Short mmCIF file of C-alpha atoms in Angstrom, two decimals:
data_model
loop_
_atom_site.label_atom_id
_atom_site.label_comp_id
_atom_site.label_asym_id
_atom_site.label_seq_id
_atom_site.Cartn_x
_atom_site.Cartn_y
_atom_site.Cartn_z
CA ALA A 1 6.82 -5.06 16.22
CA GLN A 2 4.06 -4.42 13.70
CA LYS A 3 5.74 -6.11 10.66
CA ILE A 4 4.03 -7.99 7.54
CA THR A 5 5.96 -10.91 5.67
CA GLN A 6 5.42 -11.65 2.63
CA THR A 7 8.06 -14.79 1.34
CA GLN A 8 7.09 -15.82 -1.73
CA PRO A 9 9.28 -13.32 -3.51
CA GLY A 10 8.17 -14.98 -6.73
CA MET A 11 5.31 -17.25 -7.65
CA PHE A 12 4.59 -18.86 -11.01
CA VAL A 13 1.25 -21.12 -11.99
CA GLN A 14 -0.99 -22.71 -14.91
CA GLU A 15 -3.70 -20.86 -16.23
CA LYS A 16 -6.61 -21.87 -14.22
CA GLU A 17 -5.46 -23.22 -11.55
CA ALA A 18 -6.36 -21.73 -8.40
CA VAL A 19 -2.57 -19.99 -6.43
CA THR A 20 -2.36 -19.04 -2.93
CA LEU A 21 -0.61 -16.39 -1.71
CA ASP A 22 1.69 -16.27 2.00
CA CYS A 23 1.15 -13.56 4.24
CA THR A 24 1.36 -13.54 7.73
CA TYR A 25 1.49 -10.59 10.40
CA ASP A 26 2.60 -9.29 13.62
CA THR A 27 0.08 -7.23 16.41
CA SER A 28 0.02 -6.82 19.60
CA ASP A 29 -3.64 -4.46 18.67
CA GLN A 30 -6.84 -6.24 18.55
CA SER A 31 -8.52 -4.41 16.20
CA TYR A 32 -6.66 -4.85 13.35
CA GLY A 33 -7.78 -5.48 9.72
CA LEU A 34 -5.58 -6.99 6.99
CA PHE A 35 -5.82 -6.11 3.17
CA TRP A 36 -4.41 -7.44 -0.90
CA TYR A 37 -4.05 -5.27 -3.62
CA LYS A 38 -2.72 -5.82 -6.71
CA GLN A 39 -0.12 -3.60 -9.04
CA PRO A 40 -0.17 -4.64 -12.58
CA SER A 41 2.73 -3.29 -15.00
CA SER A 42 1.28 -0.22 -15.20
CA GLY A 43 1.76 0.43 -11.53
CA GLU A 44 -1.68 1.84 -10.30
CA MET A 45 -3.13 0.22 -6.77
CA ILE A 46 -6.07 -2.16 -7.38
CA PHE A 47 -7.69 -2.91 -3.94
CA LEU A 48 -8.97 -6.38 -3.86
CA ILE A 49 -10.19 -7.52 -0.39
CA TYR A 50 -10.77 -6.49 3.22
CA GLN A 51 -11.20 -8.55 6.11
CA GLY A 52 -11.36 -7.56 10.22
CA SER A 53 -10.02 -8.93 12.30
CA TYR A 54 -13.39 -8.89 14.22
CA ASP A 55 -14.63 -10.87 11.34
CA GLU A 56 -15.72 -14.52 11.79
CA GLN A 57 -15.79 -15.40 8.38
CA ASN A 58 -13.67 -15.44 5.81
CA ALA A 59 -14.19 -12.55 3.39
CA THR A 60 -14.47 -13.34 -0.95
CA GLU A 61 -14.77 -11.29 -3.86
CA GLY A 62 -15.95 -12.77 -6.72
CA ARG A 63 -12.30 -14.88 -7.29
CA TYR A 64 -10.46 -13.89 -5.07
CA SER A 65 -10.73 -14.92 -1.04
CA LEU A 66 -9.40 -14.29 1.84
CA ASN A 67 -8.42 -17.41 4.55
CA PHE A 68 -7.65 -15.68 7.74
CA GLN A 69 -6.17 -17.57 10.12
CA LYS A 70 -6.67 -15.50 13.89
CA ALA A 71 -4.68 -18.09 15.99
CA ARG A 72 -1.70 -18.32 13.57
CA LYS A 73 -1.89 -14.53 12.46
CA SER A 74 -2.08 -15.22 8.34
CA ALA A 75 -4.04 -13.80 5.95
CA ASN A 76 -3.33 -15.39 2.44
CA LEU A 77 -5.26 -14.68 -0.44
CA VAL A 78 -6.48 -17.40 -3.14
CA ILE A 79 -7.06 -16.65 -6.60
CA SER A 80 -9.71 -19.08 -8.25
CA ALA A 81 -9.00 -20.22 -11.60
CA SER A 82 -5.99 -17.76 -12.58
CA GLN A 83 -6.08 -15.70 -15.89
CA LEU A 84 -3.35 -14.38 -17.58
CA GLY A 85 -5.11 -10.99 -16.19
CA ASP A 86 -4.10 -12.08 -13.01
CA SER A 87 0.63 -11.52 -13.76
CA ALA A 88 1.54 -9.00 -11.54
CA MET A 89 2.58 -7.86 -7.59
CA TYR A 90 0.54 -9.32 -5.21
CA PHE A 91 0.92 -6.83 -2.17
CA CYS A 92 -0.76 -7.61 1.59
CA ALA A 93 -1.14 -4.85 3.91
CA MET A 94 -2.19 -4.17 7.71
CA ARG A 95 -4.32 -1.65 9.13
CA LEU A 96 -3.21 -1.08 13.05
CA GLY A 97 -5.79 0.67 14.85
CA ALA A 98 -7.93 2.72 13.03
CA GLN A 99 -4.46 5.00 11.12
CA LYS A 100 -1.85 2.96 9.80
CA LEU A 101 -1.10 1.27 7.31
CA VAL A 102 2.32 -0.64 6.85
CA PHE A 103 2.76 -3.08 3.97
CA GLY A 104 4.30 -6.21 3.30
CA GLN A 105 6.99 -6.86 0.66
CA GLY A 106 5.16 -8.21 -2.08
CA THR A 107 5.01 -11.16 -3.75
CA ARG A 108 5.23 -10.95 -7.86
CA LEU A 109 2.86 -13.61 -9.75
CA THR A 110 3.24 -15.27 -12.94
CA ILE A 111 0.31 -16.42 -14.46
CA ASN A 112 1.36 -19.19 -17.42
CA PRO A 113 -0.51 -19.78 -20.48
CA ASN B 1 -14.93 11.61 -10.50
CA ALA B 2 -10.47 12.17 -9.82
CA GLY B 3 -10.36 9.86 -6.57
CA VAL B 4 -6.98 10.45 -5.24
CA THR B 5 -4.10 12.57 -7.53
CA GLN B 6 -0.32 13.03 -7.76
CA THR B 7 1.59 15.55 -8.93
CA PRO B 8 4.16 15.38 -10.34
CA LYS B 9 4.36 12.59 -12.51
CA PHE B 10 7.68 11.97 -13.02
CA ARG B 11 11.02 14.47 -11.69
CA VAL B 12 14.70 14.14 -12.16
CA LEU B 13 16.27 16.60 -8.91
CA LYS B 14 19.88 17.02 -8.71
CA THR B 15 21.55 16.44 -5.25
CA GLY B 16 21.20 18.95 -2.67
CA GLN B 17 18.09 20.84 -4.32
CA SER B 18 14.33 20.70 -2.90
CA MET B 19 11.12 19.52 -4.00
CA THR B 20 7.07 19.32 -2.88
CA LEU B 21 5.49 17.10 -4.30
CA LEU B 22 1.56 16.94 -3.36
CA CYS B 23 -1.12 15.11 -3.63
CA ALA B 24 -5.19 15.84 -3.59
CA GLN B 25 -7.84 13.67 -2.95
CA ASP B 26 -11.75 14.90 -3.43
CA MET B 27 -13.69 11.82 -1.31
CA ASN B 28 -13.55 14.00 2.09
CA HIS B 29 -11.02 11.33 3.69
CA GLU B 30 -9.56 11.61 7.40
CA TYR B 31 -6.46 9.47 6.91
CA MET B 32 -3.24 10.12 3.75
CA TYR B 33 -0.52 8.77 3.41
CA TRP B 34 2.33 8.73 2.35
CA TYR B 35 4.74 6.08 0.68
CA ARG B 36 7.75 5.40 -1.20
CA GLN B 37 8.65 1.94 -3.36
CA ASP B 38 11.55 0.14 -4.16
CA PRO B 39 12.76 -2.59 -5.90
CA GLY B 40 12.61 -5.79 -3.73
CA MET B 41 10.96 -3.38 -0.39
CA GLY B 42 7.54 -2.96 -1.21
CA LEU B 43 5.79 0.11 0.34
CA ARG B 44 7.02 1.85 2.75
CA LEU B 45 5.34 4.11 4.90
CA ILE B 46 6.96 7.18 4.71
CA HIS B 47 4.58 9.83 6.82
CA TYR B 48 0.53 9.45 7.40
CA SER B 49 -1.66 11.78 8.94
CA VAL B 50 -5.43 11.40 10.20
CA GLY B 51 -6.66 14.51 10.02
CA GLU B 52 -5.67 18.21 8.92
CA GLY B 53 -3.55 19.77 10.67
CA THR B 54 -1.90 16.84 11.79
CA THR B 55 0.65 14.53 10.22
CA ALA B 56 3.16 11.33 12.55
CA LYS B 57 6.08 9.51 10.75
CA GLY B 58 5.32 6.02 9.61
CA GLU B 59 8.06 3.62 8.59
CA VAL B 60 11.34 5.64 7.04
CA PRO B 61 10.39 9.44 7.70
CA ASP B 62 14.13 10.43 7.88
CA GLY B 63 14.81 13.62 5.34
CA TYR B 64 11.50 14.24 4.65
CA ASN B 65 8.74 16.63 6.04
CA VAL B 66 5.06 16.55 5.51
CA SER B 67 2.26 18.73 5.95
CA ARG B 68 -1.76 18.80 6.00
CA LEU B 69 -2.51 22.07 6.07
CA LYS B 70 -6.25 21.65 4.19
CA LYS B 71 -8.20 17.74 4.61
CA GLN B 72 -8.28 17.58 0.75
CA ASN B 73 -4.26 17.97 0.81
CA PHE B 74 -1.19 16.32 1.80
CA LEU B 75 1.94 17.75 0.81
CA LEU B 76 5.50 15.68 1.22
CA GLY B 77 8.57 17.58 1.21
CA LEU B 78 12.33 16.59 0.32
CA GLU B 79 14.39 19.27 2.14
CA SER B 80 18.30 18.04 -0.14
CA ALA B 81 17.50 15.99 -2.28
CA ALA B 82 19.97 12.44 -2.29
CA PRO B 83 20.24 10.39 -4.28
CA SER B 84 18.80 7.48 -2.04
CA GLN B 85 15.31 9.13 -2.17
CA THR B 86 15.29 7.81 -5.87
CA SER B 87 11.87 6.12 -5.77
CA VAL B 88 8.95 5.68 -6.71
CA TYR B 89 6.25 7.57 -4.42
CA PHE B 90 2.34 6.95 -4.04
CA CYS B 91 -0.01 9.10 -2.02
CA ALA B 92 -3.39 7.29 -0.40
CA SER B 93 -6.07 8.66 1.23
CA ARG B 94 -8.66 6.42 3.32
CA SER B 95 -11.59 6.70 4.38
CA THR B 96 -13.27 2.43 6.12
CA PRO B 97 -12.10 0.07 5.58
CA GLU B 98 -10.63 0.74 1.48
CA ALA B 99 -7.26 2.89 1.28
CA PHE B 100 -7.56 4.71 -2.70
CA PHE B 101 -3.85 5.37 -4.15
CA GLY B 102 -3.07 8.23 -6.48
CA GLN B 103 -1.01 7.04 -9.67
CA GLY B 104 2.60 7.59 -8.48
CA THR B 105 5.71 9.63 -8.43
CA ARG B 106 8.41 8.54 -10.23
CA LEU B 107 11.16 11.06 -8.74
CA THR B 108 15.83 10.37 -9.73
CA VAL B 109 17.94 12.92 -7.57
CA VAL B 110 20.92 12.14 -10.16
#
């Protein structure tokens, strides 16, 4: 089965702390891509970061980094120095081949002041 | 630059009625997707298209039909709406690698 699993329904973190959101995936494809999206309470989907299956270095975008462990089939999102505005739903997604794009169930992150 | 536009943004249907949701993108993307989002379920793929004139089933295709007659438009149809189809529907289009999303359509079937 080709699927994405996010095992943390909710996370609570103190402001300025780092946070890791877990994502594991299952695919037999050799070529795939992994994404993280943020969905604030307003509902829009905001692209955060991407990692290709052949990329050897972990992707980084500002305070976001993707901890890609291919052998473990995990693609965790790390947010450094969390801010109140980081409170949102976070979705991990996987591109299968060149076409299909499937999402995990999401993790609701709450940043406490 | 409009990006991805979904029409309508809100709709209430009675059970058994039909409707079509329109997704339009102005980025010349080949790939387009329809998802539904329900509490605790994340985004589930309904149908997708890899180019004009093509469509394919996703994870939850039953009760929906799609068409991609023009590259820029991807239509999602409900032939006979059911209360189980109450959801928020998102359209997305993709080049490489990022997918761009519309603002969503909140559909309620009563």
